[in-house]
Amino acid sequence: MILKEDLWKNMPNMVINKSWIELGLGRLYAIWLREFKVFLREKSRLIASTFTPLLWLFVIGEGFGSTTDFFGTMDFAADSYIGYQQFIFPGIICMSVIFTSVFFGSYIIWDRKFDFLKSVMVAPVSRTTIFLGKAFGGMTTSLIQAAILLVVGFVIGIHYTPLSMVFIIIIILLLSFTLTSLGLTLGSHMESLEGFQLIVSFVVFPLYFLSGALFPLNNLPTWLSILTTLDPVTYGVGALREVMLGITGMNSFALNISVLLLSAAVLGTVGVLSFRRMKAV
Amino acid sequence: MIIIKNLFKQYDNVTVLNDINIEVFDNEVFGLLGPNGAGKTTLIHILATLIKPTAGTATVNGYDIIKNPSEVRSSIGIVFQAPSSDDMLTGYENLKLHSLLYAVPKELREKRISEVLELVGLTNRKDDQVKKYSGGMRRRLEIARGLLHKPTVIFLDEPTLGLDPSSREVMWKYINRLVKDEKITLILTTHYMEEADFLCDRIGIIDKGTIIALDSPTQLKEQLGGEVIEMEFANKHVDKENIDRVLKQCNFVRKVELEAKNGNVLIYVDDASHNLPTILKILDKANNTEVESVELRSPTLNDVFLKFAQRHITKKQGQDEDEDDSEGGFMEKYAQYGNK
Ligand SMILES: Nc1ncnc2c1ncn2[C@@H]1O[C@H](COP(=O)(O)OP(=O)(O)OP(=O)(O)O)[C@@H](O)[C@H]1O
Ligand SMILES: [Mg+2]
């Protein structure tokens, strides 16, 4: 190590005449950037979370799709030329968003485990900023993952228009903000890594299976339709299906979007509150 | 400046910090010493606003840690006991992240980052991911990060843990210079007594959440009663009282003690190197006091630490004899081990 004579001499007074909003944005950017870089570097995570949805799309999609007798009688698509694979495509996008966002959020358990979180919390950064930085990181990650799948959509015959692309992106971002907030909230209450497995079993899979990603919601038994109504992802799937395939499901587009907005607001608030309460050490 | 007032911290029913009162002056290096689990890290975490105290409060740089935590956080730098950098990022990226979090002005960011990198000798490894660093390199990165934003109060929780001797010495020199030149106030914990002795203006010894001694290293050593001559006698069962009586005529002898373990006699004296011949002469004339070997020691901070820790335990054991908790037992062993 080398001693540098003038190390401390050249640093002017650190009192900064910046507005709090400017400072907040800088810090938000810092946290977001960190998340983004880590995401780009964890190649295995990227590959794994792209592969699983593709498996569903092609194996389940083609597999069930080929038994047309069975699904042909089902009234899941008004237009006869929409196959099962296309039908579940919006659901598979949502699946990717669920996995990416919830996992991303609950990764905060690792941040705590390796003490990185402590080093952020001892900096003059508000908990809300940390939360938002992470949530934006989760949204970015989810959007990139979804974009890969959207490209695959061309292959299976999904048509996009500029307007539908805008809606698709908005829906994905809303859903991923909601689910990243959920993951962050759960993660902020957990002290050990064991909790992570619970999140997978009791949050991630139910959110996916109850969303109507794989089946139409019209003829469900009451108990199941109550559960699907409670799942925020249901509205994401519904909205995407309408934008991508022109199928109006149980709920109108306006209702879908409203519920998505509402759940983003609720879970975002809960997340911020959880972060404020979270123990640093 | 740091003022700690009647600070308590309890976890469930365990009191981890028990009525801590310390005033750390501007531009002072204050050392916190104490056995494992004494509460050093907890105290630092409280001062850094990461944990809330159960009772009492403290001010750091004039800001109350409970009422103005974000002002406190802006003005402190901290090096944690365990590494806390992001493994996936490079050393440079970690520093960049923190310069943004601490709002280091844009014009200075790059310059400042390269300065601290150079200081800790990581310039040529700055673009490697931290997971590829050695333990000592991680440590150095943490130190660089703690200094990055020019804090006025710095907490170092075992800063040189895992550093090689030469890096440690460079770090000591740097810390010394930092405090002198830049009027930094520094609180550090360490298990290396020579480090505390070299760096600290004052030292607080903490055990089981209580400050059991607080003074300058010189004063603490002085309290042990000057220099020590350890003598081994030909007669293994030498009579301590006898030696005490014989040496009473010398006013430079402060006290005589029997070393319990090996039967040697400890003679506490002023100016040992000059007075040793006199003592030997006297003992030579006396009966049954044939000296076999002599060792001359100046008390080190190590002796101070062991002495205080030991005394604390003895006192505690006297108070509640049947409550012989395992931790106390360990401390005692620790103390004896160190004495040898
Ligand atoms: N979250 C916690 N819950 C319960 N007890 C805790 C918690 N954190 C620390 N302690 C206890 O507080 C005591 C003090 O711990 P602390 O980490 O402050 O010790 P220390 O002096 O830094 O020790 P070391 O030299 O080993 O670093 C210990 O007995 C520890 O078990
Ligand atoms: Mg400690």
XYZ file of C-alpha atoms and ligand atoms in Angstrom:
653
model
C 0.000 0.000 0.000
C 1.205 3.468 -0.806
C 0.702 6.503 1.314
C -0.467 9.451 -0.630
C 0.509 12.752 0.852
C -2.270 14.896 -0.433
C -5.077 12.393 -0.135
C -7.183 14.533 2.100
C -6.043 17.882 0.875
C -7.951 18.108 -2.366
C -11.383 17.214 -1.285
C -13.440 20.384 -0.948
C -16.084 20.686 1.629
C -18.615 17.956 1.201
C -21.592 20.086 2.079
C -23.549 19.885 -1.098
C -25.941 22.432 -2.447
C -28.101 19.990 -4.263
C -31.816 19.627 -3.861
C -33.011 16.510 -2.124
C -34.670 15.352 -5.315
C -31.379 15.540 -7.186
C -29.651 13.643 -4.398
C -32.434 11.092 -4.246
C -32.266 10.471 -7.977
C -28.507 9.990 -7.845
C -28.849 7.433 -5.106
C -31.760 5.729 -6.816
C -29.629 5.427 -9.917
C -26.755 3.976 -7.888
C -28.903 1.229 -6.418
C -30.586 0.485 -9.709
C -27.242 0.321 -11.506
C -25.874 -2.156 -9.016
C -28.865 -4.442 -9.477
C -28.617 -4.204 -13.220
C -24.911 -5.019 -13.312
C -25.321 -7.970 -10.995
C -28.146 -9.240 -13.197
C -25.994 -9.028 -16.313
C -23.225 -10.924 -14.582
C -25.273 -13.754 -13.195
C -25.552 -15.543 -16.516
C -26.844 -18.755 -15.004
C -29.806 -16.908 -13.545
C -30.576 -15.326 -16.907
C -30.335 -18.618 -18.763
C -32.352 -20.578 -16.224
C -35.159 -18.079 -16.101
C -35.391 -17.958 -19.892
C -35.291 -21.699 -20.293
C -38.120 -22.631 -17.926
C -40.814 -20.531 -19.686
C -39.675 -21.877 -23.050
C -40.074 -25.392 -21.706
C -43.636 -24.577 -20.708
C -44.406 -22.838 -23.964
C -43.170 -25.607 -26.193
C -43.657 -28.786 -24.164
C -46.938 -27.977 -22.449
C -48.090 -25.721 -25.266
C -47.431 -28.233 -28.047
C -48.265 -31.228 -25.899
C -51.711 -30.146 -24.809
C -52.209 -28.157 -27.979
C -51.922 -31.324 -30.076
C -54.878 -32.950 -28.339
C -57.235 -30.672 -30.194
C -60.239 -32.871 -29.493
C -59.944 -32.161 -25.866
C -59.294 -28.446 -26.103
C -61.238 -27.921 -29.261
C -64.448 -28.395 -27.332
C -63.361 -25.824 -24.846
C -64.440 -22.335 -25.512
C -61.202 -20.609 -24.618
C -60.807 -18.719 -27.820
C -63.442 -17.018 -29.821
C -61.364 -17.204 -32.956
C -60.814 -20.749 -34.037
C -57.327 -20.101 -35.413
C -55.861 -19.374 -31.987
C -54.227 -22.563 -30.756
C -53.511 -23.580 -27.215
C -49.887 -22.550 -27.535
C -50.829 -19.013 -28.523
C -53.472 -18.988 -25.841
C -50.994 -19.672 -23.070
C -48.292 -17.382 -24.478
C -49.381 -14.302 -22.462
C -49.547 -16.570 -19.418
C -46.009 -17.751 -20.040
C -44.854 -14.130 -20.248
C -46.507 -13.542 -16.881
C -44.881 -16.662 -15.519
C -41.507 -15.279 -16.479
C -42.408 -11.982 -14.802
C -43.551 -13.771 -11.633
C -40.408 -15.833 -11.308
C -38.027 -13.037 -12.172
C -39.705 -10.395 -10.016
C -40.446 -12.403 -6.891
C -37.020 -14.031 -6.923
C -35.387 -10.701 -7.561
C -37.180 -9.177 -4.589
C -36.418 -12.003 -2.227
C -32.751 -11.874 -3.205
C -32.551 -9.191 -0.564
C -32.148 -12.090 1.864
C -28.759 -12.703 0.258
C -27.885 -9.035 0.441
C -28.457 -9.218 4.141
C -26.671 -12.510 4.537
C -23.530 -11.119 2.946
C -23.755 -7.845 4.859
C -24.016 -5.799 1.697
C -27.357 -4.446 2.861
C -25.724 -3.158 6.026
C -23.250 -1.111 4.018
C -26.095 0.473 2.058
C -28.168 1.158 5.146
C -25.332 2.910 6.913
C -25.099 5.339 4.008
C -27.316 8.423 4.093
C -29.923 6.843 1.851
C -33.572 6.665 2.767
C -35.250 3.294 2.959
C -37.761 4.429 0.346
C -34.924 5.120 -2.073
C -33.417 1.701 -1.444
C -36.797 0.117 -2.015
C -37.496 1.998 -5.222
C -34.013 1.404 -6.583
C -34.473 -2.298 -6.062
C -37.996 -2.279 -7.464
C -36.782 -0.528 -10.624
C -33.994 -3.068 -10.846
C -36.584 -5.843 -10.694
C -38.675 -4.171 -13.380
C -35.683 -3.834 -15.675
C -34.729 -7.450 -15.170
C -38.261 -8.686 -15.773
C -38.627 -6.597 -18.885
C -35.422 -7.966 -20.392
C -36.481 -11.528 -19.638
C -39.927 -10.893 -21.095
C -38.408 -9.258 -24.186
C -36.557 -12.466 -24.984
C -39.854 -14.344 -24.827
C -41.658 -11.704 -26.872
C -39.181 -12.352 -29.666
C -40.016 -16.042 -29.442
C -43.638 -14.955 -29.849
C -42.917 -14.200 -33.522
C -41.999 -17.833 -34.021
C -45.329 -19.100 -32.741
C -47.273 -16.552 -34.732
C -48.060 -13.691 -32.368
C -48.631 -10.376 -34.143
C -47.484 -7.136 -32.570
C -48.397 -3.593 -33.500
C -46.606 -0.501 -32.172
C -49.603 0.246 -29.985
C -49.847 -3.283 -28.634
C -46.104 -3.176 -27.838
C -46.612 -0.055 -25.743
C -49.417 -1.724 -23.796
C -47.477 -4.957 -23.417
C -44.540 -3.079 -21.909
C -46.765 -1.105 -19.554
C -48.554 -4.247 -18.364
C -45.274 -6.086 -17.806
C -43.811 -3.163 -15.870
C -46.895 -2.799 -13.683
C -47.013 -6.489 -12.924
C -43.326 -6.701 -12.236
C -43.396 -3.682 -9.910
C -46.191 -5.368 -7.960
C -44.406 -8.690 -7.745
C -40.960 -7.286 -7.036
C -42.545 -5.312 -4.197
C -44.079 -8.530 -2.940
C -40.715 -10.295 -3.076
C -38.944 -7.398 -1.364
C -41.603 -7.265 1.337
C -41.315 -10.979 2.043
C -37.534 -10.858 1.878
C -37.325 -7.908 4.251
C -39.099 -9.933 6.931
C -36.887 -12.971 6.539
C -33.663 -13.500 8.356
C -32.513 -16.784 6.914
C -32.166 -18.382 3.542
C -34.612 -21.161 4.439
C -37.440 -18.706 3.931
C -36.596 -18.582 0.272
C -37.875 -22.099 -0.367
C -41.143 -21.203 1.333
C -41.540 -18.275 -1.018
C -41.085 -20.552 -4.008
C -43.676 -23.078 -2.834
C -46.241 -20.818 -1.261
C -46.002 -17.682 -3.353
C -44.424 -18.193 -6.743
C -46.198 -21.349 -7.874
C -49.662 -20.442 -6.544
C -49.419 -17.010 -8.179
C -48.663 -18.730 -11.444
C -51.152 -21.587 -11.376
C -54.021 -19.457 -10.089
C -53.590 -16.752 -12.701
C -55.404 -18.472 -15.531
C -52.140 -18.559 -17.428
C -52.856 -22.097 -18.579
C -56.670 -22.259 -18.705
C -59.623 -19.997 -19.338
C -61.415 -18.694 -16.271
C -64.992 -18.997 -17.505
C -66.068 -22.385 -16.178
C -64.133 -22.783 -12.965
C -65.586 -24.205 -9.731
C -66.370 -21.505 -7.187
C -63.442 -22.165 -4.820
C -60.987 -21.910 -7.666
C -62.525 -18.825 -9.164
C -62.344 -17.074 -5.791
C -58.639 -17.806 -5.663
C -58.031 -16.673 -9.216
C -59.881 -13.435 -8.495
C -57.513 -12.751 -5.601
C -54.377 -13.351 -7.639
C -53.131 -10.048 -9.096
C -51.400 -11.923 -11.892
C -54.845 -12.932 -13.220
C -55.358 -9.367 -14.336
C -51.951 -9.204 -15.957
C -52.667 -12.365 -17.914
C -56.126 -11.055 -18.856
C -54.777 -7.724 -20.055
C -51.928 -9.263 -22.038
C -54.244 -11.791 -23.655
C -56.517 -9.007 -24.780
C -53.650 -6.928 -26.191
C -51.826 -9.817 -27.854
C -54.610 -12.080 -29.020
C -57.681 -9.897 -28.932
C -59.431 -12.265 -26.536
C -61.542 -10.582 -23.890
C -61.745 -12.904 -20.933
C -63.744 -12.617 -17.736
C -62.745 -9.026 -17.053
C -62.709 -5.969 -19.228
C -59.395 -4.408 -20.212
C -60.136 -1.348 -18.100
C -60.801 -3.500 -15.053
C -57.614 -5.483 -15.609
C -55.510 -2.358 -15.818
C -57.232 -0.760 -12.820
C -56.605 -3.781 -10.629
C -52.986 -3.891 -11.772
C -52.544 -0.233 -10.867
C -54.221 -0.741 -7.536
C -52.140 -3.781 -6.594
C -48.949 -1.977 -7.643
C -49.900 0.927 -5.368
C -50.841 -1.323 -2.448
C -47.837 -3.622 -2.607
C -45.502 -0.701 -3.262
C -46.761 1.003 -0.114
C -46.533 -2.168 1.937
C -43.021 -2.663 0.621
C -41.875 0.827 1.564
C -43.349 0.410 5.040
C -41.650 -2.953 5.465
C -38.344 -1.463 4.411
C -38.694 1.333 6.924
C -39.200 -1.208 9.667
C -36.557 -3.606 8.485
C -33.704 -4.219 10.912
C -30.360 -3.231 9.522
C -28.321 -5.752 11.464
C -16.990 14.527 18.990
C -19.002 11.699 20.404
C -20.911 11.782 23.662
C -22.445 8.561 24.876
C -24.872 8.889 27.749
C -26.303 6.099 29.893
C -26.519 3.795 26.947
C -28.155 0.399 27.385
C -28.851 -2.340 24.899
C -30.824 -5.445 25.661
C -31.614 -8.426 23.492
C -34.555 -10.253 24.998
C -33.352 -10.520 28.569
C -29.650 -10.303 27.930
C -28.009 -6.976 28.642
C -25.401 -6.501 25.965
C -24.494 -2.918 26.849
C -24.839 -1.803 30.412
C -24.867 1.922 31.149
C -22.112 3.076 28.817
C -20.892 6.634 29.331
C -18.042 7.779 27.157
C -16.959 11.085 25.753
C -14.699 10.891 22.738
C -13.037 14.206 21.982
C -12.492 15.822 18.624
C -9.465 14.541 16.827
C -9.004 11.704 19.261
C -8.299 8.070 18.557
C -10.353 6.030 20.943
C -9.824 2.305 21.248
C -12.419 -0.181 22.403
C -10.891 -3.354 23.730
C -12.616 -6.354 25.167
C -13.050 -10.089 24.820
C -15.312 -11.651 22.193
C -18.941 -10.846 22.811
C -18.142 -7.893 25.063
C -20.366 -5.551 23.074
C -17.881 -3.571 20.976
C -19.565 -4.164 17.655
C -22.984 -3.546 19.151
C -21.818 -0.188 20.485
C -20.415 0.804 17.104
C -23.596 -0.267 15.351
C -25.625 1.865 17.719
C -23.406 4.885 17.134
C -23.704 4.315 13.386
C -27.529 4.322 13.765
C -27.895 0.727 12.570
C -29.329 -0.467 15.880
C -31.506 1.460 18.285
C -30.412 1.482 21.912
C -32.817 0.176 24.541
C -32.209 3.246 26.680
C -29.946 6.272 26.691
C -28.585 8.059 23.662
C -25.483 9.472 22.067
C -24.500 12.352 19.861
C -22.077 12.026 16.984
C -20.729 15.255 15.498
C -23.390 17.039 17.484
C -26.222 15.016 15.945
C -28.394 12.797 18.063
C -28.294 9.200 16.871
C -31.992 8.748 17.541
C -33.371 12.101 16.430
C -31.093 12.836 13.450
C -29.889 9.504 12.127
C -29.432 10.623 8.536
C -27.216 13.569 9.541
C -25.190 11.157 11.626
C -24.867 8.784 8.693
C -23.686 11.522 6.328
C -20.860 12.462 8.612
C -19.488 9.057 9.544
C -17.473 6.434 7.779
C -17.455 2.851 8.946
C -15.495 -0.299 8.318
C -17.462 -3.299 9.468
C -16.007 -6.304 11.180
C -17.137 -8.566 8.349
C -16.653 -7.658 4.687
C -19.720 -6.073 3.174
C -18.802 -5.293 -0.405
C -20.723 -6.757 -3.303
C -18.897 -9.840 -4.562
C -20.298 -9.587 -8.055
C -19.078 -6.041 -8.602
C -15.492 -5.005 -9.136
C -13.582 -3.069 -6.507
C -13.979 0.079 -8.569
C -17.701 -0.452 -9.005
C -18.182 -0.927 -5.288
C -16.452 2.376 -4.643
C -18.426 4.064 -7.403
C -21.662 2.814 -5.884
C -20.774 4.226 -2.518
C -19.558 7.517 -3.899
C -23.017 7.900 -5.424
C -24.758 6.879 -2.211
C -22.715 9.429 -0.274
C -23.222 12.027 -3.003
C -19.544 12.699 -3.566
C -19.592 15.585 -6.068
C -19.310 14.393 -9.621
C -16.141 16.362 -10.429
C -14.302 14.669 -7.576
C -15.655 11.165 -7.848
C -13.078 9.588 -10.131
C -10.166 11.361 -8.516
C -11.266 10.378 -5.084
C -11.836 6.759 -6.023
C -8.382 6.455 -7.541
C -6.855 8.107 -4.476
C -8.342 5.625 -2.034
C -7.597 2.726 -4.371
C -3.993 3.769 -4.453
C -3.918 4.203 -0.719
C -4.941 0.611 -0.098
C -2.861 -0.681 -2.976
C -5.666 -2.024 -5.087
C -5.220 0.163 -8.158
C -4.117 -2.687 -10.382
C -6.909 -4.976 -9.173
C -9.688 -2.429 -9.311
C -11.395 -4.012 -12.303
C -11.492 -7.500 -10.833
C -14.668 -8.739 -9.262
C -14.443 -8.706 -5.480
C -15.094 -12.439 -5.343
C -11.660 -12.869 -6.877
C -9.975 -10.881 -4.093
C -8.084 -12.413 -1.211
C -9.359 -11.854 2.320
C -6.853 -9.096 2.983
C -7.668 -7.360 -0.271
C -11.349 -7.328 0.627
C -10.428 -5.815 3.944
C -8.466 -3.096 2.214
C -11.355 -2.382 -0.099
C -13.606 -1.937 2.928
C -11.157 0.524 4.400
C -11.007 2.436 1.125
C -14.779 2.590 1.098
C -14.938 3.856 4.662
C -12.643 6.763 3.816
C -14.131 7.539 0.424
C -16.473 10.347 1.365
C -14.161 12.118 3.802
C -16.108 11.528 6.979
C -15.208 13.467 10.101
C -15.851 10.536 12.423
C -14.643 7.112 11.449
C -15.486 3.791 13.054
C -13.140 0.927 12.428
C -14.303 -2.446 13.726
C -11.144 -4.545 13.783
C -9.712 -2.720 10.774
C -6.546 -4.721 10.350
C -8.071 -8.144 10.867
C -6.486 -10.418 8.304
C -3.923 -7.942 7.016
C -0.330 -9.029 6.625
C 2.175 -7.333 8.967
C 3.472 -4.864 6.417
C 0.001 -3.810 5.268
C -0.933 -3.441 8.883
C 1.977 -1.155 9.562
C 1.179 0.982 6.545
C -2.400 1.201 7.723
C -1.304 2.286 11.198
C 0.873 5.010 9.799
C -1.885 6.133 7.534
C -4.439 6.230 10.326
C -2.042 8.219 12.473
C -1.435 10.739 9.737
C -5.098 10.978 8.930
C -5.969 11.874 12.469
C -3.184 14.414 12.779
C -3.598 16.148 9.448
C -7.305 16.094 9.017
C -8.704 16.367 12.498
C -10.518 13.082 12.187
C -12.126 11.507 15.209
C -11.637 7.807 15.225
C -13.089 4.923 17.179
C -11.570 1.557 16.649
C -11.904 -1.883 18.117
C -9.125 -4.381 17.960
C -7.825 -7.555 19.504
C -4.236 -6.566 18.752
C -2.865 -4.837 21.803
C 0.166 -3.401 20.064
C -2.193 -1.823 17.569
C -4.220 -0.178 20.302
C -1.042 0.952 22.040
C 0.368 2.448 18.876
C -2.763 4.210 17.691
C -4.983 5.135 20.575
C -4.975 8.270 22.682
C -7.352 6.632 25.093
C -8.636 3.150 25.571
C -11.835 1.800 27.018
C -11.837 -1.801 28.127
C -15.269 -3.302 27.925
C -16.376 -6.637 29.290
C -19.892 -8.029 29.287
C -21.260 -4.675 28.262
C -19.609 -2.663 31.014
C -16.676 -0.302 30.686
C -14.218 -1.607 33.256
C -11.306 0.722 32.536
C -10.868 3.930 30.611
C -7.624 5.831 30.300
C -4.618 6.488 28.110
C -2.418 3.460 27.367
C 0.398 4.972 29.431
C -1.836 5.550 32.419
C -3.319 2.078 32.166
C 0.112 0.533 32.126
C 1.156 2.767 34.993
C -1.771 1.445 37.014
C -0.244 -2.007 36.869
C 2.546 -0.702 39.055
C 5.590 0.047 36.949
C 7.988 -2.460 35.499
C 8.087 -6.074 36.545
C 11.022 -8.278 37.413
C 10.121 -11.926 37.321
C 12.491 -14.111 39.341
C 12.846 -17.806 39.508
C 14.419 -19.048 42.740
C 16.446 -22.153 43.283
C 14.075 -22.987 46.080
C 10.793 -23.622 44.302
C 8.829 -22.945 47.468
C 10.411 -19.647 48.225
C 8.722 -17.624 50.932
C 7.178 -14.536 49.385
C 6.824 -12.805 52.762
C 10.499 -13.279 53.366
C 11.430 -11.585 50.102
C 8.926 -8.856 50.762
C 10.585 -8.184 54.109
C 14.077 -8.235 52.700
C 13.224 -5.797 49.934
C 11.266 -3.431 52.146
C 14.362 -1.259 52.584
C 14.286 -0.308 48.902
C 11.904 2.540 48.205
C 11.816 1.772 44.492
C 10.110 -1.575 45.071
C 6.370 -1.125 44.868
C 5.151 -4.577 45.651
C 6.038 -8.222 45.554
C 3.737 -10.880 44.207
C 3.803 -14.601 43.833
C 3.044 -15.896 40.364
C 0.501 -18.572 41.168
C 1.231 -20.963 38.344
C 4.976 -21.459 38.364
C 5.963 -20.209 41.790
C 8.045 -17.364 40.414
C 8.118 -14.063 42.237
C 7.067 -10.841 40.559
C 8.705 -7.683 41.831
C 7.136 -4.404 40.684
C 9.768 -1.673 40.604
C 10.492 1.748 39.220
C 13.365 2.014 36.781
C 14.078 -1.680 36.773
C 17.197 -1.667 34.647
C 19.065 0.526 37.156
C 17.723 -1.028 40.297
C 17.985 -4.675 39.363
C 21.661 -4.994 40.462
C 20.789 -3.585 43.878
C 17.971 -6.070 44.299
C 20.196 -8.946 43.290
C 22.846 -7.822 45.748
C 20.339 -7.711 48.585
C 18.879 -11.088 47.758
C 22.365 -12.539 47.519
C 23.006 -11.636 51.131
C 19.661 -12.857 52.423
C 18.942 -16.438 53.445
C 17.502 -19.070 51.185
C 17.010 -16.712 48.279
C 19.305 -18.008 45.615
C 18.171 -16.564 42.299
C 18.112 -18.940 39.377
C 16.881 -16.719 36.538
C 15.687 -13.172 36.022
C 13.369 -11.698 33.460
C 12.662 -8.022 33.141
C 9.382 -6.851 31.642
C 7.727 -3.559 31.030
C 3.987 -3.961 31.270
C 2.335 -4.075 27.883
C -1.211 -3.270 27.065
C -1.664 -6.991 26.897
C -0.914 -7.198 30.612
C -3.389 -4.410 31.212
C -6.070 -6.162 29.235
C -5.557 -9.470 30.965
C -5.319 -7.857 34.365
C -8.578 -5.976 34.016
C -10.446 -8.804 32.421
C -9.195 -11.170 35.087
C -9.991 -8.866 37.952
C -13.434 -8.328 36.576
C -14.044 -12.041 36.558
C -12.662 -12.578 40.028
C -14.907 -9.852 41.302
C -17.876 -11.285 39.509
C -17.224 -14.756 40.784
C -17.004 -13.418 44.285
C -20.416 -11.845 43.905
C -22.328 -14.819 42.631
C -20.342 -17.908 43.241
C -22.835 -20.579 42.284
C -23.632 -18.815 39.023
C -20.500 -19.926 37.243
C -21.455 -19.200 33.659
C -19.406 -20.742 30.928
C -18.350 -17.455 29.405
C -16.627 -16.393 32.591
C -14.855 -19.699 32.685
C -13.635 -19.142 29.210
C -12.401 -15.664 30.023
C -10.451 -16.981 32.938
C -8.774 -19.595 30.799
C -8.109 -16.934 28.206
C -6.517 -14.737 30.832
C -4.308 -17.477 32.191
C -3.275 -18.538 28.742
C -2.248 -14.988 27.987
C -0.252 -14.643 31.177
C 2.092 -17.427 30.284
N -29.160 -9.784 17.226
C -28.739 -10.239 18.403
N -29.568 -10.926 19.209
C -29.155 -11.381 20.401
N -27.935 -11.191 20.904
C -27.045 -10.522 20.156
C -27.395 -10.011 18.869
N -26.319 -9.377 18.364
C -25.342 -9.503 19.278
N -25.773 -10.189 20.359
C -24.990 -10.492 21.572
O -24.430 -9.297 22.047
C -23.160 -9.551 22.630
C -22.164 -8.561 22.112
O -21.889 -8.819 20.764
P -20.852 -7.946 19.932
O -20.920 -8.413 18.521
O -21.127 -6.519 20.185
O -19.468 -8.359 20.584
P -18.006 -7.850 20.225
O -17.473 -7.175 21.428
O -18.014 -7.092 18.963
O -17.252 -9.239 20.039
P -16.095 -9.662 19.003
O -14.798 -9.293 19.611
O -16.243 -11.151 18.959
O -16.373 -9.014 17.694
C -22.839 -11.002 22.349
O -23.036 -11.727 23.513
C -23.820 -11.395 21.292
O -24.166 -12.733 21.414
Mg -17.185 -7.358 17.130
